[in-house]
mmCIF file of C-alpha atoms in Angstrom:
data_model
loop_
_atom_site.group_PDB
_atom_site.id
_atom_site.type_symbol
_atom_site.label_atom_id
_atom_site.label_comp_id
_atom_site.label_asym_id
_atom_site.label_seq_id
_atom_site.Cartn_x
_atom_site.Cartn_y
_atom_site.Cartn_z
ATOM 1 C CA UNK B 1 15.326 -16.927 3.998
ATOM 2 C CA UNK B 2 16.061 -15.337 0.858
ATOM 3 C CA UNK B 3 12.786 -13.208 -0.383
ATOM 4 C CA UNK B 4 11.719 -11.979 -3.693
ATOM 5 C CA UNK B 5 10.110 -8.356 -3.214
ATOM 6 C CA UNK B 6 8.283 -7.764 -6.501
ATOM 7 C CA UNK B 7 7.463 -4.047 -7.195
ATOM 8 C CA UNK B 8 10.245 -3.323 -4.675
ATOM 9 C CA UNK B 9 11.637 -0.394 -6.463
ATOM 10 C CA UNK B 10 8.425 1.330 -5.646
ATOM 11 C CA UNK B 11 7.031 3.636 -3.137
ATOM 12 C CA UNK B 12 5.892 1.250 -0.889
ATOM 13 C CA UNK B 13 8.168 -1.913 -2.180
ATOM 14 C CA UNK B 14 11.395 -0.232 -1.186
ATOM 15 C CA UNK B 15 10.438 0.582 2.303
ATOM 16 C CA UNK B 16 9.913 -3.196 2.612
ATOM 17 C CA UNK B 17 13.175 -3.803 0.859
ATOM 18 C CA UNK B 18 14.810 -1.340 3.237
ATOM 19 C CA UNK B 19 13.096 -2.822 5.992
ATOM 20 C CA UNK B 20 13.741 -6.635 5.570
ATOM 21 C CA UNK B 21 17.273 -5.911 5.542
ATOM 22 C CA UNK B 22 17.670 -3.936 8.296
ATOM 23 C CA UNK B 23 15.976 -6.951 9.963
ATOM 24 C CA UNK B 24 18.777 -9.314 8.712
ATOM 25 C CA UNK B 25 16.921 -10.955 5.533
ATOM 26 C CA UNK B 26 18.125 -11.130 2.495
ATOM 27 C CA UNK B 27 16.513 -9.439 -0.740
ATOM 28 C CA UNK B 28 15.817 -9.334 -4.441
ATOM 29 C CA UNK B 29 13.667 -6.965 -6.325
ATOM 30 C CA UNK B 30 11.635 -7.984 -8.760
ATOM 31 C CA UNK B 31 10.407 -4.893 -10.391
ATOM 32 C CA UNK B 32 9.334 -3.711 -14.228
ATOM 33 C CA UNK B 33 10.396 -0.206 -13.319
ATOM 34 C CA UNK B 34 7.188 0.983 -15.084
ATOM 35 C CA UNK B 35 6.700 3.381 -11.465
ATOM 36 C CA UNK B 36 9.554 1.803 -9.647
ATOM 37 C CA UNK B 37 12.731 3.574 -9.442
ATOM 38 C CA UNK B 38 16.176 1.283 -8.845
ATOM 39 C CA UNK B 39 17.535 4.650 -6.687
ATOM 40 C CA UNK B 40 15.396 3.760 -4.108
ATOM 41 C CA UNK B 41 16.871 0.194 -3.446
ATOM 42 C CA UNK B 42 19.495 -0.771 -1.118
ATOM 43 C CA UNK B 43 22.989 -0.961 -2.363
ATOM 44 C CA UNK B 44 24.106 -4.605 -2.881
ATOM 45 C CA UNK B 45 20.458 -5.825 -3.103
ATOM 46 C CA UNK B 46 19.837 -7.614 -6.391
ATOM 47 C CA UNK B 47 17.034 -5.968 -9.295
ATOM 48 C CA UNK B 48 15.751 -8.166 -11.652
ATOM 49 C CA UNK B 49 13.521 -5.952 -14.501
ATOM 50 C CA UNK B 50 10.914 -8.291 -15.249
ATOM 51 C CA UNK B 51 6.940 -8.305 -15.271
ATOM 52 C CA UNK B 52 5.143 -10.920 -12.984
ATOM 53 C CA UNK B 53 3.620 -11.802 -16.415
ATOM 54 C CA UNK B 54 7.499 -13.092 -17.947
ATOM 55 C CA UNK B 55 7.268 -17.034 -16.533
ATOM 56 C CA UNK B 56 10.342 -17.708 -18.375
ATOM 57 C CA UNK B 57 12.449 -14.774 -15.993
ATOM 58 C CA UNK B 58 10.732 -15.977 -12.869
ATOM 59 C CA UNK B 59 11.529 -18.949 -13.078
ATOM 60 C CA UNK B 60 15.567 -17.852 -13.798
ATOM 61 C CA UNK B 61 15.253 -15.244 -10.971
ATOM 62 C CA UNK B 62 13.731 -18.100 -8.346
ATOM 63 C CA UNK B 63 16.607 -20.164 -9.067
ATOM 64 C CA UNK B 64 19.481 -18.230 -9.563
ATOM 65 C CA UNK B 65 18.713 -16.228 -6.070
ATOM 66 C CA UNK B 66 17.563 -19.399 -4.436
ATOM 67 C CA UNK B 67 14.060 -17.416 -3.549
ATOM 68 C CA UNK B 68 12.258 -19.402 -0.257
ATOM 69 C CA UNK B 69 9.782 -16.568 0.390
ATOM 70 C CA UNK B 70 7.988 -13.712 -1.942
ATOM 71 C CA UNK B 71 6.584 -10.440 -0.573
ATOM 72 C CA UNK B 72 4.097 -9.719 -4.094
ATOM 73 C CA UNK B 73 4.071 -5.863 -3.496
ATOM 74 C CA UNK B 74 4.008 -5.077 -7.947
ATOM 75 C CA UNK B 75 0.525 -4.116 -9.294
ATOM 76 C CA UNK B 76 -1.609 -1.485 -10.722
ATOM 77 C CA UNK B 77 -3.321 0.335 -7.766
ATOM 78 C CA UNK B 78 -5.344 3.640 -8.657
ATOM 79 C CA UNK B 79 -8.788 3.173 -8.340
ATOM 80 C CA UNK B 80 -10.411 5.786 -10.788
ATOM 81 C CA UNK B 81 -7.808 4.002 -13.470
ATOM 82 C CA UNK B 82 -9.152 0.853 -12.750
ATOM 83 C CA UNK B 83 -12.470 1.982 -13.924
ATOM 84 C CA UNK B 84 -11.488 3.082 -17.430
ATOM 85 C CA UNK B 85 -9.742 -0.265 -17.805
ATOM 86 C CA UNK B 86 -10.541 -3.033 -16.122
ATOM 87 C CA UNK B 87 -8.841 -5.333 -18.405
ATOM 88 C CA UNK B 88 -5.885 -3.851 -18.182
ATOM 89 C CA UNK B 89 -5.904 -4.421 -14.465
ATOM 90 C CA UNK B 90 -7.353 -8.621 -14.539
ATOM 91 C CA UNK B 91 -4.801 -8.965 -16.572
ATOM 92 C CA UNK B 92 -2.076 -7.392 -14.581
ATOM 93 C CA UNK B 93 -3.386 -7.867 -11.338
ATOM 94 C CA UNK B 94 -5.061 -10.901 -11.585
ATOM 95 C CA UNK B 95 -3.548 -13.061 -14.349
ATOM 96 C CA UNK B 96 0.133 -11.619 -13.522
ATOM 97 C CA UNK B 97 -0.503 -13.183 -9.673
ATOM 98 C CA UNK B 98 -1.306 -16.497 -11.222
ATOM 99 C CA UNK B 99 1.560 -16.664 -13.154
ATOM 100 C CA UNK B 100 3.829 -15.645 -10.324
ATOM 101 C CA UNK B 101 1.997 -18.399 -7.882
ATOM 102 C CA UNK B 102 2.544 -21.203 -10.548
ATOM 103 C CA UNK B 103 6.566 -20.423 -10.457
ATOM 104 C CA UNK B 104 6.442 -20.521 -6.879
ATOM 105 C CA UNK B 105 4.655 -23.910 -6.474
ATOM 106 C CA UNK B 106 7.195 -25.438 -9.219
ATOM 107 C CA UNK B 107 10.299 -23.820 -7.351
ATOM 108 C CA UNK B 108 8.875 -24.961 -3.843
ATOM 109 C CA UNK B 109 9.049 -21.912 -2.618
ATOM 110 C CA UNK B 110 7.230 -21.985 0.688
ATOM 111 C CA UNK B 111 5.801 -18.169 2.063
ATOM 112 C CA UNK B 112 4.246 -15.864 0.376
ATOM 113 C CA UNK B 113 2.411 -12.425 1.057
ATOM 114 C CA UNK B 114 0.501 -10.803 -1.158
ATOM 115 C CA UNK B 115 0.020 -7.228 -0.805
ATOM 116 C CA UNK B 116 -4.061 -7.071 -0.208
ATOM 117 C CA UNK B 117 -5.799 -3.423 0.275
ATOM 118 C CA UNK B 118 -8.693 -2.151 2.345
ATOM 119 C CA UNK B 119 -10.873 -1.344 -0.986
ATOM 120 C CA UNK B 120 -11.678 -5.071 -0.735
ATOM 121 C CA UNK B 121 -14.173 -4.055 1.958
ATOM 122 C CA UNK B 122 -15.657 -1.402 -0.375
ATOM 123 C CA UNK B 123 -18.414 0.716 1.703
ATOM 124 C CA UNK B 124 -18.982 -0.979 5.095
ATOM 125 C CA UNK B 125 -21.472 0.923 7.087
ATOM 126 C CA UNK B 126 -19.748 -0.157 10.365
ATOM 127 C CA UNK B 127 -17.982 1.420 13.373
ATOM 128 C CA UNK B 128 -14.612 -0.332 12.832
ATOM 129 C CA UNK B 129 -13.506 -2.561 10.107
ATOM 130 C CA UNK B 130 -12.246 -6.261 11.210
ATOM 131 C CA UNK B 131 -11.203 -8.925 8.897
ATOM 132 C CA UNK B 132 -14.528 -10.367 8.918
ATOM 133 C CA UNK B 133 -16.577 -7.837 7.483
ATOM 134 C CA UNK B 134 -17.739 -8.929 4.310
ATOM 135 C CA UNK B 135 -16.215 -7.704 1.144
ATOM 136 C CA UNK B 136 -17.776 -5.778 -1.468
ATOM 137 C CA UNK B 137 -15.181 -3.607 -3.397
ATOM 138 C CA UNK B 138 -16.613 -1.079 -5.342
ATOM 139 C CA UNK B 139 -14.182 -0.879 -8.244
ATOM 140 C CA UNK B 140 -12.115 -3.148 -10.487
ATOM 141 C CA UNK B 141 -8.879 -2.626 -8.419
ATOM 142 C CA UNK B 142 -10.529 -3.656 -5.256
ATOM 143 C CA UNK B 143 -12.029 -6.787 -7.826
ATOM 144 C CA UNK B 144 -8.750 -7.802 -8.376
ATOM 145 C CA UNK B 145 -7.314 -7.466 -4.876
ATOM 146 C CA UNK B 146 -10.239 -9.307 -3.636
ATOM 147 C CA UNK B 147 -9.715 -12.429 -6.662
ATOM 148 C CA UNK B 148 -5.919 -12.276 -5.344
ATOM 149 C CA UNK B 149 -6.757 -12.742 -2.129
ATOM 150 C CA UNK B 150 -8.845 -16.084 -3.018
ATOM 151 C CA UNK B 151 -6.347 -17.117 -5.575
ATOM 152 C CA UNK B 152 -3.370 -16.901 -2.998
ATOM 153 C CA UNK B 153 -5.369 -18.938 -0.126
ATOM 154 C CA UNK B 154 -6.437 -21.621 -2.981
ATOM 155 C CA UNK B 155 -3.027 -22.321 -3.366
ATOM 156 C CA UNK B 156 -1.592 -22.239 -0.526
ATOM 157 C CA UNK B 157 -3.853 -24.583 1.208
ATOM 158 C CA UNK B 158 -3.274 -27.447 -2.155
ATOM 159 C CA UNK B 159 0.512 -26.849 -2.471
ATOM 160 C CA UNK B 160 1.360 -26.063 1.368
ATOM 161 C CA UNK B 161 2.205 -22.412 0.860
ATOM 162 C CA UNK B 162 2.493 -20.739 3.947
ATOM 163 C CA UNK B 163 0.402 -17.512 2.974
ATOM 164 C CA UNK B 164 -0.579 -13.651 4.233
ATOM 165 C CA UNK B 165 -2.747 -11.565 2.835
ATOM 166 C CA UNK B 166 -2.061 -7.918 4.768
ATOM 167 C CA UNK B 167 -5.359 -5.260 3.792
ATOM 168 C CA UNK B 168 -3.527 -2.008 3.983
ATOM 169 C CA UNK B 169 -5.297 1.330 4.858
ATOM 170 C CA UNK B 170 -4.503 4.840 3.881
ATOM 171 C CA UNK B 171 -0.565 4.693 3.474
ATOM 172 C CA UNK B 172 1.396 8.227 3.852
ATOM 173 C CA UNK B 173 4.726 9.271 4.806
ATOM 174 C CA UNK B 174 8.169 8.306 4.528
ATOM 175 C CA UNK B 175 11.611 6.787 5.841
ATOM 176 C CA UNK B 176 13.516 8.836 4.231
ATOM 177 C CA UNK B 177 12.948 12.056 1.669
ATOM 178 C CA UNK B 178 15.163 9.696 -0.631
ATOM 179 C CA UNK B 179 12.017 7.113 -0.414
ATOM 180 C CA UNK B 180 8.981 9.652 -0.637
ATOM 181 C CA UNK B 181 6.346 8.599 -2.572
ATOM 182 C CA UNK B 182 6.677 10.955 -6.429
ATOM 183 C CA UNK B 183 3.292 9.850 -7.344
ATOM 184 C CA UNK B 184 0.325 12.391 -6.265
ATOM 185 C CA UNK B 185 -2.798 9.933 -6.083
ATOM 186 C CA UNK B 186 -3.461 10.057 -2.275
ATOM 187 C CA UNK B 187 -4.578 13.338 -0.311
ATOM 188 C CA UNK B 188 -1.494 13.784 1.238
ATOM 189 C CA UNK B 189 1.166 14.436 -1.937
ATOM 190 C CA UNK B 190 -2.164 15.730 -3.451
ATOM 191 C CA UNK B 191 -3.466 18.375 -0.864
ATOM 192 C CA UNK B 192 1.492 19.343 -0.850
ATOM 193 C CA UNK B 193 0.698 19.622 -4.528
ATOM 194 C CA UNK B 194 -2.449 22.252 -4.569
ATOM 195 C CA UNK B 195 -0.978 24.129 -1.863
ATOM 196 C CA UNK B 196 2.789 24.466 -3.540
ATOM 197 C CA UNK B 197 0.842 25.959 -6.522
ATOM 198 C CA UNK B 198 -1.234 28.431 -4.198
ATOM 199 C CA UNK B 199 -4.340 26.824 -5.163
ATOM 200 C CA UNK B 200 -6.790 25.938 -1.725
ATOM 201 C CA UNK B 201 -6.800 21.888 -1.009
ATOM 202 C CA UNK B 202 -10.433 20.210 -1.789
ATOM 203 C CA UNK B 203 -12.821 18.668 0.397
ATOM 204 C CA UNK B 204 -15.379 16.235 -1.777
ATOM 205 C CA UNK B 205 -18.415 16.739 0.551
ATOM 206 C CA UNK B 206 -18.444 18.137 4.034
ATOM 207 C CA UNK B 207 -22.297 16.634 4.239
ATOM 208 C CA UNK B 208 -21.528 13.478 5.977
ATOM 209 C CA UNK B 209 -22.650 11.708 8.773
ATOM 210 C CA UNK B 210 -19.285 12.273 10.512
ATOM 211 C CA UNK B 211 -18.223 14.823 13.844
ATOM 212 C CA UNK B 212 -16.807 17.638 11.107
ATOM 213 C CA UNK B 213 -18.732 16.602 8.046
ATOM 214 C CA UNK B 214 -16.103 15.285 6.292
ATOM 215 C CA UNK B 215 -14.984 11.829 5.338
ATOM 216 C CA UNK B 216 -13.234 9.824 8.677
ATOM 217 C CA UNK B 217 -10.101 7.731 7.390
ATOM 218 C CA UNK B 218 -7.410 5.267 8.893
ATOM 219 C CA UNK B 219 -3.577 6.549 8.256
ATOM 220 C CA UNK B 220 -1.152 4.413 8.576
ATOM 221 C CA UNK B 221 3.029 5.290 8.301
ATOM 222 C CA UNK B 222 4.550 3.335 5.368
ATOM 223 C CA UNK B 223 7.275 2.755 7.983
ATOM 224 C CA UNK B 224 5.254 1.118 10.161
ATOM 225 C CA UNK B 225 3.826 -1.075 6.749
ATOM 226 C CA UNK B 226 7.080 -2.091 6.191
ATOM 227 C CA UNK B 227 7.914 -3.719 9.825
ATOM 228 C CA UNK B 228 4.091 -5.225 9.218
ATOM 229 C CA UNK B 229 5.542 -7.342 6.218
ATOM 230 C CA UNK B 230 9.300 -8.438 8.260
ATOM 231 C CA UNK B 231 6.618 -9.465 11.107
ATOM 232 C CA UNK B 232 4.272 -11.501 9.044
ATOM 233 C CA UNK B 233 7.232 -12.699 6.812
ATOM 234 C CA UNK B 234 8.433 -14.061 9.503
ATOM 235 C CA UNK B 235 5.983 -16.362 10.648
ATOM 236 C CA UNK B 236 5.224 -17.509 7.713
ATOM 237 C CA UNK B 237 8.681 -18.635 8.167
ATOM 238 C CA UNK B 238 8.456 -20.277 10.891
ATOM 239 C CA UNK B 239 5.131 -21.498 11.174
ATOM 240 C CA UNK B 240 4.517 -24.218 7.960
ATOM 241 C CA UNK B 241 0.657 -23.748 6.474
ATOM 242 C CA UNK B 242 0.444 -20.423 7.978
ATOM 243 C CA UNK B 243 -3.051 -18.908 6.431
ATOM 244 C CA UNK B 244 -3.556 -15.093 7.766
ATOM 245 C CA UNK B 245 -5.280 -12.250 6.678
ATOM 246 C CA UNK B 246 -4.888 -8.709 8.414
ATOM 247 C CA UNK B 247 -5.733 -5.311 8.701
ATOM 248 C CA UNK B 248 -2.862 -3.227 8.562
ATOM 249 C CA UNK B 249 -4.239 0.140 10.333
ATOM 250 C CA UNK B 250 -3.842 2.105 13.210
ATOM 251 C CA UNK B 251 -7.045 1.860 14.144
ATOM 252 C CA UNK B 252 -8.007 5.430 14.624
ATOM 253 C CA UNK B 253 -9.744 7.613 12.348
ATOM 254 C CA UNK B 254 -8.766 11.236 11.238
ATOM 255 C CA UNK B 255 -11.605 13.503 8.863
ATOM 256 C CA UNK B 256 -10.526 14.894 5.642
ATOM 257 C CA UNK B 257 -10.624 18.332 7.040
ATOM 258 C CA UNK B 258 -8.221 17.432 10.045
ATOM 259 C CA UNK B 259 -5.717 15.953 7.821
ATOM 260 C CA UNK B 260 -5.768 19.087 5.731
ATOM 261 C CA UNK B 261 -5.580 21.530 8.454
ATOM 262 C CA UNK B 262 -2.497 19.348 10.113
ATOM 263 C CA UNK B 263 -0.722 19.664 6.141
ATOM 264 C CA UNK B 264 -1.076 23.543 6.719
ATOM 265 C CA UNK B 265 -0.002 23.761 10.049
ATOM 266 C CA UNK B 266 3.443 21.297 9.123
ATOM 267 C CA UNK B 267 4.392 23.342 5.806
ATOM 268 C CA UNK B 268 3.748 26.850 6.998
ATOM 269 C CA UNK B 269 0.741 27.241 4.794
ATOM 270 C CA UNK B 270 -2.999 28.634 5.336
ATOM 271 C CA UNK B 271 -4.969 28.505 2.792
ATOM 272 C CA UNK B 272 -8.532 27.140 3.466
ATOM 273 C CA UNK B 273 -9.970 24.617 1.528
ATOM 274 C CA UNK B 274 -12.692 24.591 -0.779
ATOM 275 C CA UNK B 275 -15.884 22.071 -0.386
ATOM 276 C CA UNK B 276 -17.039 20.299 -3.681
ATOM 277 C CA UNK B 277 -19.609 17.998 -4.051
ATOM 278 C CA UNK B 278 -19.125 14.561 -2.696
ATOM 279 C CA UNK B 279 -17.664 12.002 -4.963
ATOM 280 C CA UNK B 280 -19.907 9.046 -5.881
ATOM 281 C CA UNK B 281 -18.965 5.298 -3.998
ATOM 282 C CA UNK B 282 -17.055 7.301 -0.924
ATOM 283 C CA UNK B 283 -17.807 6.187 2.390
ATOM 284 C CA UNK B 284 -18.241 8.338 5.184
ATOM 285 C CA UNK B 285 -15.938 6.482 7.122
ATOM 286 C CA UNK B 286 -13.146 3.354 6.752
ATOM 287 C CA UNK B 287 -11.201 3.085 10.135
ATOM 288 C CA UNK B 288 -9.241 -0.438 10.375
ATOM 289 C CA UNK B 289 -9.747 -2.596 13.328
ATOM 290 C CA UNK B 290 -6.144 -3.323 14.331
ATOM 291 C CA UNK B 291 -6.923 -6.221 17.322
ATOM 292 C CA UNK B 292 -6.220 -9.040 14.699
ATOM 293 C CA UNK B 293 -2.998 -7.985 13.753
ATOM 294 C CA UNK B 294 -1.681 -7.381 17.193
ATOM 295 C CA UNK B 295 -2.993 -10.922 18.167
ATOM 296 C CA UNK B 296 -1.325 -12.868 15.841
ATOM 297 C CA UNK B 297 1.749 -10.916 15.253
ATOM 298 C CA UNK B 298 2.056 -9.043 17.907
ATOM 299 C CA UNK B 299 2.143 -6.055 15.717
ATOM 300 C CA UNK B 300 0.845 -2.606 16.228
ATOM 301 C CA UNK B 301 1.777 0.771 14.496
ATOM 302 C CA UNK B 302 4.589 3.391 15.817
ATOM 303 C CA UNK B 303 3.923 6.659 14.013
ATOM 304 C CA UNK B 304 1.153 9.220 14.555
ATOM 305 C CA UNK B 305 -0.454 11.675 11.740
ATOM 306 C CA UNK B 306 1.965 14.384 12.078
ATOM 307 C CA UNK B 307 5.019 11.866 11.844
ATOM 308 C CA UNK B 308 3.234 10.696 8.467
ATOM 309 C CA UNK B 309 2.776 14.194 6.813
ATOM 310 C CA UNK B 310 6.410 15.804 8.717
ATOM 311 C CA UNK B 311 8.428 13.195 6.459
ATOM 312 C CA UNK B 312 5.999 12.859 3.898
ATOM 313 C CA UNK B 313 6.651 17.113 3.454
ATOM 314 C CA UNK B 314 10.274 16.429 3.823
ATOM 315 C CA UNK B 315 10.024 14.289 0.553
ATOM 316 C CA UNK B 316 7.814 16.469 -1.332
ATOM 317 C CA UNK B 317 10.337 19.997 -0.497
ATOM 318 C CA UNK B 318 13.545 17.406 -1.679
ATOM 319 C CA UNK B 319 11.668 16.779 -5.141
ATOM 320 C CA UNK B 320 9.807 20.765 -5.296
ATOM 321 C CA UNK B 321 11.907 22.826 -3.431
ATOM 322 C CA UNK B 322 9.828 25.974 -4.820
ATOM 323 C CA UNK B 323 7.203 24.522 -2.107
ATOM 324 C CA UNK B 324 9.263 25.366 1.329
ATOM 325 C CA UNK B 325 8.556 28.169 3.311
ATOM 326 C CA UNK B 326 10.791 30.505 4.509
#
């Protein structure tokens, strides 16, 4: 199998990239290096810049690399962004996936996985989250995730497309400090980035119906995401009209205010954090049921919380050294 990793200059795309050929398979990134950085992909592994949206270079990069599989990884992903423009993210999100599934289906390719998200669920008031819960997201990302999920199973049951759609939780750490995530839109770089400038990490609403107050959250290594994507790219591979959907989570919750105290106690710093009010649409809690996964893939996490925020601190110290302790 030769697979086409689109957005795999990113964060989260070049772990997979790293990943898939450690495992033997071969790799090209597709990426529009609008967040993706080519650094962070393996020598001798092929990047094509291109947007999902360009039919014309698809359809040159599917033939030229002789693509059988795709891993769709590129797309806009903050939430609050989402909300100021929602057309911005159809189009990307939504419109670009379409494109990319119609040069597929005319180059025969036959797997694809589609890079899904747990805001598809939006608030579920339950215990632990499975794949059937219903879906209500909550924001136009989650919309668009959601539509791509529907839009990938569409065509994979008319044109044969072996397909996965892998829901990923709260995503934090790192490989390597060469592949640590530069953006600072989940608590993790965000809680590194208050405390590197002395400022106290925030807490939106310690008023929930939760064991410490605070919001209860599934972590899961971006290590451990990668293998998730060899596993299921591999069966999709070798099981023809292949339709799965999975959590990819741990399983186990951690609050807000025991992720924050573990970032102080890894990087040497104390400084309490401050309460705020709650932010409107969060959940008091969004822990993954991980039974499906294991089932079908025989798949389950390898990292803990501390192995998450150790290398995801080893990542931040390589980019703002100011931040280490002595």
């Amino acid at each position: 199998m030769t697979w086409l990793i689109t957005g795999g200059a990113g964060y989260i795309g070049a772990h997979v990239v790293r990943a898939m050929i450690e495992a033997g398979e071969q790799a090209v990134v597709f990426d529009d290096l609008s967040s993706g950085i080519t650094e962070r992909v393996p020598a001798g592994v092929p990047v094509v810049r291109g947007s999902v949206l360009d039919r014309p270079k698809l359809d040159r990069t599917l033939a030229e690399h002789g693509i059988t599989g795709v891993v769709h990884l590129a797309a806009h992903k903050q939430v609050g962004e989402s909300v100021e423009q929602p057309l911005r993210y159809y189009h990307e999100n939504v419109e670009g996936l379409r494109v990319l599934l119609e040069a597929v289906v005319e180059a025969g390719v036959s797997s694809f996985v589609f890079s899904s998200s747990a805001a598809v669920y939006g608030m579920p008031d339950v215990d632990l989250v499975t794949e059937d819960t219903p879906c209500a997201p909550m924001n136009p990302y989650g919309e668009t995730k959601l539509a791509g999920e529907w839009l990938v199973r569409a065509v994979g049951r008319t044109h044969g497309l072996s397909t996965a759609c892998l829901r990923y939780f709260n995503v934090a750490g790192a490989a390597t400090p060469e592949l640590a995530d530069t953006g600072v839109f989940n608590i993790v770089p965000m809680v590194f980035e208050r405390l590197t400038r002395g400022e106290p990490p925030r807490i939106f609403g310690a008023d929930y119906p939760t064991p410490d107050g605070t919001c209860v959250r599934d972590y899961i290594h971006v290590a451990d995401l990668a293998d998730a994507h060899v596993v299921a790219a591999r069966k999709l591979a070798t099981a023809p009209g292949t339709d799965l959907t999975v959590n990819i989570g741990r399983g186990e919750g951690v609050s807000v205010r025991a992720m924050i105290d573990l970032i102080n106690e890894v990087t040497g710093y104390d400084i309490a954090p401050q309460v705020d009010p709650r932010r409107p649409g969060d959940p008091a809690r969004v822990v993954a049921s991980a039974d499906r996964i294991s089932a079908e893939l025989d798949w389950k996490s390898r990292h803990d919380v501390r192995a998450m925020v150790t290398s995801a601190w080893e990542g931040w110290v390589r980019l703002h050294p100011e931040a280490a302790r002595d």
